[in-house]
Coordinates of C-alpha atoms in Angstrom, one line a residue:
Chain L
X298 CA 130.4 29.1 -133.1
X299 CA 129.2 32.5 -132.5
X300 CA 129.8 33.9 -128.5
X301 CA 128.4 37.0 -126.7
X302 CA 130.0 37.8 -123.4
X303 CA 127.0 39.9 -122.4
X304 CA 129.1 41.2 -119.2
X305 CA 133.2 41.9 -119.4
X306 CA 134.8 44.6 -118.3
X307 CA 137.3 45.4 -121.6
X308 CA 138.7 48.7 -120.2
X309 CA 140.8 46.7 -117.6
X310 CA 142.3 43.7 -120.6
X311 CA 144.7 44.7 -123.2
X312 CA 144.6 43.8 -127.1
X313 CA 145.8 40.2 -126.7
X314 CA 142.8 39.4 -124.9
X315 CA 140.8 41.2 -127.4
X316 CA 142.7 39.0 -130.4
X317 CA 142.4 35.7 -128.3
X318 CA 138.5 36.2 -127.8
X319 CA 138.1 36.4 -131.3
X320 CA 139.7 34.2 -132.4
X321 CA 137.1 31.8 -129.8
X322 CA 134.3 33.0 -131.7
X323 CA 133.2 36.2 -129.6
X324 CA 131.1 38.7 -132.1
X325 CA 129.9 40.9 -129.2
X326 CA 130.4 42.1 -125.8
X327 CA 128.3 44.2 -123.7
X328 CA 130.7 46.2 -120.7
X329 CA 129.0 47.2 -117.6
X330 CA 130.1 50.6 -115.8
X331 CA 131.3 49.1 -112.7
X332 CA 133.8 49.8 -110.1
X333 CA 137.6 50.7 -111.2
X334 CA 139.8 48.4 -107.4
X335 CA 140.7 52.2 -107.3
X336 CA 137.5 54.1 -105.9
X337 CA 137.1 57.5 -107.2
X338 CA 135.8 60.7 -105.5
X339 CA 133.9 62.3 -107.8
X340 CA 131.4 62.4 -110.6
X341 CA 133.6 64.1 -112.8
X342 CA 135.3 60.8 -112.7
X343 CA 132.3 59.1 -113.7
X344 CA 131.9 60.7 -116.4
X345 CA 135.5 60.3 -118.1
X346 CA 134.7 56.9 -117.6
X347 CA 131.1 56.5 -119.4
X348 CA 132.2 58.3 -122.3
X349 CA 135.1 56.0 -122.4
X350 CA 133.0 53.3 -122.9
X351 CA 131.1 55.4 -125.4
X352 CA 134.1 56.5 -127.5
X353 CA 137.3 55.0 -127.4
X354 CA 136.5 51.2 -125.9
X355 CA 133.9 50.6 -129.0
X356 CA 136.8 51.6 -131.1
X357 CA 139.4 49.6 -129.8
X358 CA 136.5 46.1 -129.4
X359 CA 135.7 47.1 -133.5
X360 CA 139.5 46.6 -134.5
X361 CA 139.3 42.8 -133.7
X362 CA 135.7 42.7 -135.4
X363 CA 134.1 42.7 -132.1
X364 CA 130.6 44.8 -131.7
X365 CA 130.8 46.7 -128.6
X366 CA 127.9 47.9 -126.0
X367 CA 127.5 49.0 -122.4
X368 CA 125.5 49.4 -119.7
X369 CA 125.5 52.8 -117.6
X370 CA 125.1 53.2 -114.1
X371 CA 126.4 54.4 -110.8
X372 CA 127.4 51.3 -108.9
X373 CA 126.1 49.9 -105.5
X374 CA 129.7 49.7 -104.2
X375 CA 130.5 53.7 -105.2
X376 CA 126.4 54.5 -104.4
X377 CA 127.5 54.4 -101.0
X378 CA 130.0 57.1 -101.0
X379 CA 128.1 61.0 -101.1
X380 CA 130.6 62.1 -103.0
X381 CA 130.0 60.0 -106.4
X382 CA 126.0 59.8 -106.0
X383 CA 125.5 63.3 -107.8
X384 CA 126.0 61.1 -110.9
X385 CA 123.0 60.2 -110.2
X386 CA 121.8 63.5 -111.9
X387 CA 123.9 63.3 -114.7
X388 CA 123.1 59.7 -115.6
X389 CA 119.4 61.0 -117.8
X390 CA 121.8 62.1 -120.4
X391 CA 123.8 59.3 -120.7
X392 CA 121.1 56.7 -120.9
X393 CA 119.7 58.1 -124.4
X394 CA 122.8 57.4 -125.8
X395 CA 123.1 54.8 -129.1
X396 CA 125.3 52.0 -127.6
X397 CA 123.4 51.6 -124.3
X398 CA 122.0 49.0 -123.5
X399 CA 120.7 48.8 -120.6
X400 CA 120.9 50.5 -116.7
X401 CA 123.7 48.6 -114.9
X402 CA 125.4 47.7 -112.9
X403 CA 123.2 48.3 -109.8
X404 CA 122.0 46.5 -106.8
X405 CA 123.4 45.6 -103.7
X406 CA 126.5 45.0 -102.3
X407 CA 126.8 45.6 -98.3
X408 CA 122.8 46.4 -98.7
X409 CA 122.9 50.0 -97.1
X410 CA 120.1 52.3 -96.9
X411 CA 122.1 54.6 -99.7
X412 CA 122.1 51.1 -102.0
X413 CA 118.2 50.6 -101.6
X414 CA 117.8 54.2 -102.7
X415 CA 120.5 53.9 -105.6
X416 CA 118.9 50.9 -106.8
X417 CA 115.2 52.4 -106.5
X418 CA 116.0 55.3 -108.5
X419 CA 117.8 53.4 -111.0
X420 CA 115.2 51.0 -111.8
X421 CA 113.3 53.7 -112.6
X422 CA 115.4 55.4 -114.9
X423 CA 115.3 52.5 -116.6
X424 CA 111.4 52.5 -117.0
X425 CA 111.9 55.8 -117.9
X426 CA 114.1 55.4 -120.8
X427 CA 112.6 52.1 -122.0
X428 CA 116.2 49.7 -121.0
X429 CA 115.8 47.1 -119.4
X430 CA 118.6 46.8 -116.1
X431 CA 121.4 44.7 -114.9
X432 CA 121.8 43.7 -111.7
X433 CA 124.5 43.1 -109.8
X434 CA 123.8 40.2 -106.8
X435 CA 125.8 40.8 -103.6
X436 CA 129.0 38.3 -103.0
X437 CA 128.3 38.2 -99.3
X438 CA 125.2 37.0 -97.9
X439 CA 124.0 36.2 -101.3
X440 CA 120.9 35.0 -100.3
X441 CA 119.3 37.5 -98.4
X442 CA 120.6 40.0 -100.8
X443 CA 118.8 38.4 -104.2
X444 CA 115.8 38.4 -101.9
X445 CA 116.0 41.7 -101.2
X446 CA 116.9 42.6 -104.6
X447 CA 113.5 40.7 -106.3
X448 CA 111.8 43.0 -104.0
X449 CA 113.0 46.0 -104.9
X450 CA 112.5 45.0 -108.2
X451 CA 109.2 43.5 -108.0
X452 CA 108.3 47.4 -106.0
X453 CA 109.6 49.3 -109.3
X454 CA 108.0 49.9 -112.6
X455 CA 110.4 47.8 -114.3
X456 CA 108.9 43.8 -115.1
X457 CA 111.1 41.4 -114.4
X458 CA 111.2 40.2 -117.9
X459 CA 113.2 43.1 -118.6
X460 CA 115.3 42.5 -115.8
X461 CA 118.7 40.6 -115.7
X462 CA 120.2 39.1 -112.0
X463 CA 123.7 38.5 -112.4
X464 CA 126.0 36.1 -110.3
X465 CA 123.4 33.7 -109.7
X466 CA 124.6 30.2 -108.4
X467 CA 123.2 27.3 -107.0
X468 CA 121.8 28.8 -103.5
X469 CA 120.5 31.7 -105.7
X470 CA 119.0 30.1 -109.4
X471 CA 115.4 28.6 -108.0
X472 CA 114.6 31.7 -106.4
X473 CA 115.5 34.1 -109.6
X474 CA 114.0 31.7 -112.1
X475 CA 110.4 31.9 -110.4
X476 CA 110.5 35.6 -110.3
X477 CA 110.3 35.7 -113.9
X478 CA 113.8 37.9 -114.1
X479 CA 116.7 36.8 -116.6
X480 CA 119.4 34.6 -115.0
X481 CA 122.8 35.5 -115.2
X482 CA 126.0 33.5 -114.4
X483 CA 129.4 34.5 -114.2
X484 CA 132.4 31.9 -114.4
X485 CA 135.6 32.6 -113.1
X486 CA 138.7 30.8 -112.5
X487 CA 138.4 30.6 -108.5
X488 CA 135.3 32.1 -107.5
X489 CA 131.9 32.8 -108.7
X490 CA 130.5 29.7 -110.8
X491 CA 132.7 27.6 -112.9
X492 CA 132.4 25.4 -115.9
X493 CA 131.4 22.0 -114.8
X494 CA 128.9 23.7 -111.7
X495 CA 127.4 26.1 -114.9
X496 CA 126.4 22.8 -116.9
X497 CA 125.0 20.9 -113.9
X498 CA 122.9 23.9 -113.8
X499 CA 121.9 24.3 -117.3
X500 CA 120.7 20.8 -117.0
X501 CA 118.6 21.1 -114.0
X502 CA 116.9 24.1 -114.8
X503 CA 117.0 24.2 -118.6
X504 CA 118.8 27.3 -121.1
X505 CA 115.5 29.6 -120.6
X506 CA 116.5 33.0 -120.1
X507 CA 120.4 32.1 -119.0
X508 CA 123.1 34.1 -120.2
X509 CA 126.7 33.0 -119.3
X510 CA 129.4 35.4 -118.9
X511 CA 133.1 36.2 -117.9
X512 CA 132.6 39.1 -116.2
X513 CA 136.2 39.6 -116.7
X514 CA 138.2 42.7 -115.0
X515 CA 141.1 43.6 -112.8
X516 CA 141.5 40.9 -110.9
X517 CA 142.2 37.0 -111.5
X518 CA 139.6 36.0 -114.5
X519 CA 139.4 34.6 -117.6
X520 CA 137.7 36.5 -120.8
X521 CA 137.7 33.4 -122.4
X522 CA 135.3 31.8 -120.2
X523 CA 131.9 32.3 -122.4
X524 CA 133.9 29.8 -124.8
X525 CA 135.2 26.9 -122.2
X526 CA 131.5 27.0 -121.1
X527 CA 130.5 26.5 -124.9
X528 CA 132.9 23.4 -125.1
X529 CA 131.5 21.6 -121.5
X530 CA 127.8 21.9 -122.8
X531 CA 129.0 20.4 -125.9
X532 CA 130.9 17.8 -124.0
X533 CA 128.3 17.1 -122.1
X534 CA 125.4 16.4 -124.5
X535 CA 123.9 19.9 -125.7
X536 CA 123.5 20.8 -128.7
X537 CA 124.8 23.8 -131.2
X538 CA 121.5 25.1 -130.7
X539 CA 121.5 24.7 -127.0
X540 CA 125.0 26.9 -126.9
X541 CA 123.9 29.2 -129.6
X542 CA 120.9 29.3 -127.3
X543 CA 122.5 30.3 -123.9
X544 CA 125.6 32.0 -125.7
X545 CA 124.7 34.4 -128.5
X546 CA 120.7 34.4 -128.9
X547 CA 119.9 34.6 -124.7
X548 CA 122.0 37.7 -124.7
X549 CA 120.7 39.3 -128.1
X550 CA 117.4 38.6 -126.7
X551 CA 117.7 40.7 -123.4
X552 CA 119.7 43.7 -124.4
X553 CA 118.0 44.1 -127.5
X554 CA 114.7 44.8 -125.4
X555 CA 117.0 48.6 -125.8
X556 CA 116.3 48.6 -129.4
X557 CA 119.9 49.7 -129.3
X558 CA 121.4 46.8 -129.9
X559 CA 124.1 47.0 -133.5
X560 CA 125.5 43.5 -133.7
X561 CA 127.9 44.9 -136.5
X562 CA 131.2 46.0 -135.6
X563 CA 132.3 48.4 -138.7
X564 CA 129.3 50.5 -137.1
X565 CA 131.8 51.9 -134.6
X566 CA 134.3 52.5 -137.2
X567 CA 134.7 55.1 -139.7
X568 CA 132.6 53.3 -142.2
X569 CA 130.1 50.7 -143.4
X570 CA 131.4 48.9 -146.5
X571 CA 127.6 47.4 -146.9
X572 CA 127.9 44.9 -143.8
X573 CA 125.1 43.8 -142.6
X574 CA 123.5 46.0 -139.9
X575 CA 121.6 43.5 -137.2
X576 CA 119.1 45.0 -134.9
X577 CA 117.8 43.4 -131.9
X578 CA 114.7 44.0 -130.3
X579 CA 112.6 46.8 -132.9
Chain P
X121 CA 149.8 50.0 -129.7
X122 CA 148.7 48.7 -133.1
X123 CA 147.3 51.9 -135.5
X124 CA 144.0 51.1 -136.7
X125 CA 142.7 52.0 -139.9
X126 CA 140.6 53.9 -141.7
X127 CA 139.0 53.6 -144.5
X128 CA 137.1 55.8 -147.3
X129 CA 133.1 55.7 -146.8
X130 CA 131.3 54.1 -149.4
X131 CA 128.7 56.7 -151.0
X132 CA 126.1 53.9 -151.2
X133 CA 125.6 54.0 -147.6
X134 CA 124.8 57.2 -147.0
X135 CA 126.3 61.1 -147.2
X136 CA 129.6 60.4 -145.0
X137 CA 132.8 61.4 -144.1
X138 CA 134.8 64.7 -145.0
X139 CA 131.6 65.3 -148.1
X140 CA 129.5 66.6 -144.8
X141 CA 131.8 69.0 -144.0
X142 CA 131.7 70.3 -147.5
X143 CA 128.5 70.4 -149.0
X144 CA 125.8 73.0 -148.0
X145 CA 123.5 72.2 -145.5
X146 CA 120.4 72.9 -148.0
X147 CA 122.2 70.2 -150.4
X148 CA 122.9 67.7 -147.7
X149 CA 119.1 67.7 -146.6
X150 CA 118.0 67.4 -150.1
X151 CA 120.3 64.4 -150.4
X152 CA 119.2 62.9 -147.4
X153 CA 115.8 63.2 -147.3
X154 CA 116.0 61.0 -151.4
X155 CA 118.1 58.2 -148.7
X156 CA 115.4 58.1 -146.0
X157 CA 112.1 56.1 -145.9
X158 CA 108.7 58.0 -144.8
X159 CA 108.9 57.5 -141.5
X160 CA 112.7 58.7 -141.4
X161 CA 111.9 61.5 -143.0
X162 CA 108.9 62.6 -141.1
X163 CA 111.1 62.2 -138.0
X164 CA 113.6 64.1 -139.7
X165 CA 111.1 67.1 -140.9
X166 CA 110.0 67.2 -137.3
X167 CA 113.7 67.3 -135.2
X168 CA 115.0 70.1 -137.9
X169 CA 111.4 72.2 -137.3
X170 CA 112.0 71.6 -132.9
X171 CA 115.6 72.5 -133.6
X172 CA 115.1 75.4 -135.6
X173 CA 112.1 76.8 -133.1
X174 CA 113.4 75.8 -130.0
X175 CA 117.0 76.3 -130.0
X176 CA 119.4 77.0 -127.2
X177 CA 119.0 75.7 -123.7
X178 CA 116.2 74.8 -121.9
X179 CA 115.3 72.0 -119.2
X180 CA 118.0 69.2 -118.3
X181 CA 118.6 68.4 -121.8
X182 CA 117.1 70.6 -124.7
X183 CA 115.0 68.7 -127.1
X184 CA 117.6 69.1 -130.3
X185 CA 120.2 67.9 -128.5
X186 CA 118.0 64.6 -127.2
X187 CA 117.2 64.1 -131.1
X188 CA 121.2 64.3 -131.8
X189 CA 121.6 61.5 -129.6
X190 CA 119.1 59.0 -131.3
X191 CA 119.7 60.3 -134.8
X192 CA 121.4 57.2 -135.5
X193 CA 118.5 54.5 -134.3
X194 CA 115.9 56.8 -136.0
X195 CA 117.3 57.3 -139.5
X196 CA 119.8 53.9 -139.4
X197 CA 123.5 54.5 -138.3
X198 CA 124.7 55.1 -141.9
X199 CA 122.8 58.4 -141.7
X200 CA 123.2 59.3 -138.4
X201 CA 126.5 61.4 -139.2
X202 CA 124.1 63.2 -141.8
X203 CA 120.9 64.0 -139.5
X204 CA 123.6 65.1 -136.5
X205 CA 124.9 68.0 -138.7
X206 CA 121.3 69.5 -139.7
X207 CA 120.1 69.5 -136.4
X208 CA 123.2 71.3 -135.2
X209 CA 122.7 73.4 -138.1
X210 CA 118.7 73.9 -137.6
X211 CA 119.4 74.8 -134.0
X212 CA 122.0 77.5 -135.1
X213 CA 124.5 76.0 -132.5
X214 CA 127.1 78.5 -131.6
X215 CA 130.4 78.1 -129.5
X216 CA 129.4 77.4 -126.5
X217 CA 126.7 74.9 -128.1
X218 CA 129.0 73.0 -129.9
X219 CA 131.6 72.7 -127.4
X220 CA 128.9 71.3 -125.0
X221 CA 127.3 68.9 -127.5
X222 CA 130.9 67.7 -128.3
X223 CA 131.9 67.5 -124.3
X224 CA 129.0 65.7 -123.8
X225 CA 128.6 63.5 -127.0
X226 CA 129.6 59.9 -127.9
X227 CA 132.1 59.7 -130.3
X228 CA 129.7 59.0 -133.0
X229 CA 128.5 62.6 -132.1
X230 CA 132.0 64.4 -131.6
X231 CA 132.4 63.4 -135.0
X232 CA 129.3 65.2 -136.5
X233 CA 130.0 68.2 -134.3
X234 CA 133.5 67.9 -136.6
X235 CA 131.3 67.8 -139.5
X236 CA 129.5 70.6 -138.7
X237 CA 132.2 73.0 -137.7
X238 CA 132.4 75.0 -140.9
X239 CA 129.0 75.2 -141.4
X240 CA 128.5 77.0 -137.9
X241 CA 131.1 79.3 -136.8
X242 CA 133.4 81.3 -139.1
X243 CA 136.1 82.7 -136.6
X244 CA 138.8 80.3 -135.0
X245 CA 136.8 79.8 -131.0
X246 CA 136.1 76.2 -131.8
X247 CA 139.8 75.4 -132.6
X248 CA 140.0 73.3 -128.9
X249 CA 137.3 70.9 -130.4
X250 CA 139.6 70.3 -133.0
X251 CA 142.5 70.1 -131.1
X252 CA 140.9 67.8 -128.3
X253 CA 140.0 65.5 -131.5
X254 CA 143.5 65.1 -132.6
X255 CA 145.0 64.7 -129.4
X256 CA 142.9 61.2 -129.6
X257 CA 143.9 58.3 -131.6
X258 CA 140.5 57.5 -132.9
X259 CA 140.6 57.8 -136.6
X260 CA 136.9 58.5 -136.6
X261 CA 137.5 61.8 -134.9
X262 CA 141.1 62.2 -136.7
X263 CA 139.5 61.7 -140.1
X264 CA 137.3 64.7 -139.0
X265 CA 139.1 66.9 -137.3
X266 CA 141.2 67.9 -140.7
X267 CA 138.0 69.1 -142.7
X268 CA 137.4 72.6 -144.0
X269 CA 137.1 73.9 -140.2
X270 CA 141.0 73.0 -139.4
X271 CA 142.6 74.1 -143.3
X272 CA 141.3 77.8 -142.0
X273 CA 142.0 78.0 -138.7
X274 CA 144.6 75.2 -137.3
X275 CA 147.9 77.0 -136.8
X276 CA 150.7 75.9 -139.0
X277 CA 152.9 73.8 -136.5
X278 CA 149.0 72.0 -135.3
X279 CA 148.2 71.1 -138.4
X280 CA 152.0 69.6 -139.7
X281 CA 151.6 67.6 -136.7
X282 CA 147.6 66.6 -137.7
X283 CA 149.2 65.4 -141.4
X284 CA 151.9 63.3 -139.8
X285 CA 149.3 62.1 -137.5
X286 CA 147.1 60.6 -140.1
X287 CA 150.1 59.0 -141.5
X288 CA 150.9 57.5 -138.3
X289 CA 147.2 56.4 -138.1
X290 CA 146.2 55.4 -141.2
X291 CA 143.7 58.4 -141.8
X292 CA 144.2 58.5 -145.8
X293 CA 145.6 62.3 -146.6
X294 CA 142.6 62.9 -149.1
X295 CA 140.6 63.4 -145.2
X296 CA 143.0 66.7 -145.4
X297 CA 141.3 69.6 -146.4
X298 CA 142.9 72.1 -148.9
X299 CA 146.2 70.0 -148.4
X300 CA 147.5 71.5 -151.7
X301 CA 147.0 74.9 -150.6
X302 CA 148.5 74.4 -147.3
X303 CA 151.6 71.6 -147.9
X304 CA 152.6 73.6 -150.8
X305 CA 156.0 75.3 -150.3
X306 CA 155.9 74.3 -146.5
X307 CA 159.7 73.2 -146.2
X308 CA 159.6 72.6 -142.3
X309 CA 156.5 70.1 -143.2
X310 CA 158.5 68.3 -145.7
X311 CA 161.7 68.3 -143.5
X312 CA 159.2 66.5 -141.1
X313 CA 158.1 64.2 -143.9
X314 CA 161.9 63.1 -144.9
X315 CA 162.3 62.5 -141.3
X316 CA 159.9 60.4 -140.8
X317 CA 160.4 58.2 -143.9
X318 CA 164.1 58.0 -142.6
X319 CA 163.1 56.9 -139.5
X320 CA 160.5 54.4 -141.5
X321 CA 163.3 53.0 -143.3
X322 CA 165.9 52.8 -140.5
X323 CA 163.1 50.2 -138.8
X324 CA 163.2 48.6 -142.0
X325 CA 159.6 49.4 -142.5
X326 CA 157.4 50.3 -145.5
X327 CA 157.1 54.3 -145.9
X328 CA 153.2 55.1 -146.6
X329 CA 152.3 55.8 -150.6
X330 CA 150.6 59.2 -148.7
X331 CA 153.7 60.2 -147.4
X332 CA 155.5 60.9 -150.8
X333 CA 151.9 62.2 -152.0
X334 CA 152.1 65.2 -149.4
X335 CA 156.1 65.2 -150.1
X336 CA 155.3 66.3 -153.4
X337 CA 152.8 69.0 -152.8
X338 CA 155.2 70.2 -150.2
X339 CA 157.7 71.5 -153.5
X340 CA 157.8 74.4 -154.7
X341 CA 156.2 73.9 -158.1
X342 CA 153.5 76.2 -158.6
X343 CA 150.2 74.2 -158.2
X344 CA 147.1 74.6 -159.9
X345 CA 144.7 76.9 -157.9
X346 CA 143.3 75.9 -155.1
X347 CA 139.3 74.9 -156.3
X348 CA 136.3 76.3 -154.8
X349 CA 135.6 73.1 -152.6
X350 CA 138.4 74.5 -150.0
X351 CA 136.4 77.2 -149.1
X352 CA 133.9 74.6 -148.0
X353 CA 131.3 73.3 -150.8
X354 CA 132.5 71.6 -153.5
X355 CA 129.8 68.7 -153.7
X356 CA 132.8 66.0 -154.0
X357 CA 132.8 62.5 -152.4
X358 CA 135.4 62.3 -149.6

């Protein structure tokens, strides 16, 4: 079984996690820039941060054979503070960056006028750097806030096809599956979606354009997730092809819209050793 | 932590490792350019020409440095090390071009900045790039940090601590450039060495083959002179 958590946050787990994933089958992980718990007060910040996730977190994912990629952006939580959105400017340099797969995460959180024009100008860097975008869809009022989201979207240059919504559940799915976006679900131990609510969905509304994910961080989660979700569907009646579907070729689909997508660890290491280099998207 | 590995580059995928610190530009291009297919090498042609007519800073990001960054998807990863260092090289990056490429670069392109470090700049201003490199414990940038660049200019207490570093790290000792002329006769190095094997053997662990390697260069035995490759380009395969 070959997994891709296409949304875990690997710079708050340690190396045991890294081992254990493995060892479940996860090849591949794409990281999102998000918030830290601790917020920080300045772009310089920022930036320490995305070239972490550019330099040393691809190292550490390739020593337990795991192909590492991210997705860059300033946050909606942090876009609200005036002294991180100047990393707004900086981001243009970032996003041509091997390794990058996308803009992400953005959207809403507390939907503030400083979060409609974070997300705005996001999208568009997007467009202009031909990635497709991650987004983020708010924990409170969840509704109201994928709503406003699918308009924002729907307003920028970006097609929804090229577009992921993340943290979709029930209330949410219908109305992000008929905008024509990618649906994204993350399952956690307490909160979010969990394994038995995931296949119920996957059944109703079919494994077109889902990705699963952890979206494992700081706080209480579970980086194994992408694999207990592998072993319900199983359970309940999908097939290999069905998990490889939703787990692995869902993911390598979307993010390999980039062109950037290396699905070979040893890349990030010091040499090749004539493994296979796998491109997505080209 | 654990200490992750590195291991030599294999010459069928492309000019790598310590061999692009070492060979002339004009001989790495010509190399290349046999590697690449046409439409590699037509980008190629084109980023060296931009680089070499339009270097220095201009706009947000200057054109040569947007080419460093997609090298890699343009020519295939296993070149992108290669293509990094002739750009830098077209664009006649000085000081304060490298240090900004390498402040601002993935690691992938800290590493060719590494590379391209003897090629560039002749006195010792870029020594922090080195020494920000082996403050890391990323054997990528380790492995090339201790090129040509570091045997000339890396103090002598910086660069004993480099060679125990890429013990520590797994960074073979062949990634050491002109580590005959440097170990040889250095007894404060080889007090460090003995040290550290005692230390190796008190954990009851295994003391690396390289460390005896470096041990014996440290001696006092005359060694053969040094080659012409340690004043940079000796053609060899890292």
């Amino acid at each position: 079984m070959r997994l891709f958590d296409p949304h875990i946050h690997m710079t708050s787990r340690t190396t045991d996690d890294y081992e254990a994933m493995r060892a479940a089958g996860v090849l591949a992980v794409v990281e999102p820039s998000f918030w830290l718990g601790q917020p920080r007060t300045s772009p310089a910040s920022f930036l320490d941060y995305f070239d972490s996730l550019l330099g040393w977190e691809p190292f550490r994912a390739a020593q337990y054979g795991i192909a590492h990629h991210c997705t860059l952006a300033l946050n909606p939580k942090e876009a609200n503070d005036p002294r991180c959105a100047p990393v707004l400017d900086e981001l243009p340099r970032y996003l041509v960056k091997d390794h990058v797969v996308a803009v992400g995460e953005i959207g809403y959180d507390s939907m503030t006028p400083a979060e409609d024009t974070a997300l705005a100008a996001q999208l568009q860097l997007a467009a202009d750097h031909a990635l497709p975008a991650l987004v983020h869809t708010p924990h409170r009022d969840k509704l109201a806030g994928l709503r406003r989201t699918l308009d924002v979207v729907g307003e920028s240059a970006l097609p929804p096809e090229r577009v992921l919504v993340d943290h979709l559940n029930e209330t949410t799915v219908k109305e992000a599956k008929d905008s024509g976006c990618w649906l994204g679900f993350s399952v956690y131990p307490d909160t979010k979606m969990d394994e038995e609510r995931m296949v119920a969905i996957l059944q109703e509304y079919g494994p077109e354009k889902v990705l699963v994910n952890s979206a494992a961080d700081w706080g209480r989660s579970d980086p194994l997730k992408t694999r207990t979700v592998a072993d319900a569907m199983l359970a309940h009646g999908f097939t290999d092809d069905d998990v490889d579907r939703v787990l692995w070729r869902n993911p390598v689909d979307f993010y390999g819209l980039s062109g950037r997508l290396v699905l070979d660890p040893a890349d990030t290491q010091a040499t090749h050793e004539g493994n296979s280099v796998l491109r997505g998207g080209e | 932590m654990t200490h992750p590995h590195a291991h030599p580059a294999s010459p069928a995928a492309g000019v790598q490792g310590t061999t692009l610190a070492r060979v002339a530009p004009s001989d790495l291009h010509r190399r290349l350019a046999a590697d690449l297919d046409e439409a590699a090498r037509a980008w190629l042609d084109r980023a060296l020409d931009e680089a070499a007519t339009h270097p220095g800073t201009h706009g947000p990001v200057s054109v040569w440095e947007l080419r460093l960054a997609e090298a890699g998807r343009r020519c295939g990863p296993e070149h992108a090390d290669a293509v990094r260092v002739l750009i830098l090289h077209a664009a006649r990056a000085d000081a304060d071009a490298l240090t900004r490429v390498y402040a601002q670069g993935t690691a992938a392109e800290r590493r060719a900045v590494l590379y391209a470090l003897p090629h560039l700049v002749s006195g010792p201003e870029v020594l922090p790039l080195v020494e920000d490199a082996l403050r890391t414990n990323d054997t990528r940038l380790l492995a090339a940090a201790v090129g040509p660049y570091a045997a000339r200019h890396l103090p002598a207490h910086a660069w004993r601590h480099a060679v125990l570093k890429c013990l520590f790290t797994g960074v073979p000792v062949a990634e050491v450039a002109d580590l005959d002329r440097r170990a040889h006769g250095d007894t404060e190095l080889a007090r460090m060495l003995g040290d550290y094997a005692d230390e190796r053997t008190a954990a009851g662990r295994t003391v690396p083959d390289d460390l005896h390697r470096v041990l014996t260069l440290t001696g006092p035995t005359p060694t053969p002179p040094a080659d012409p490759g340690t004043r940079g380009f000796d053609g060899k395969e890292s």
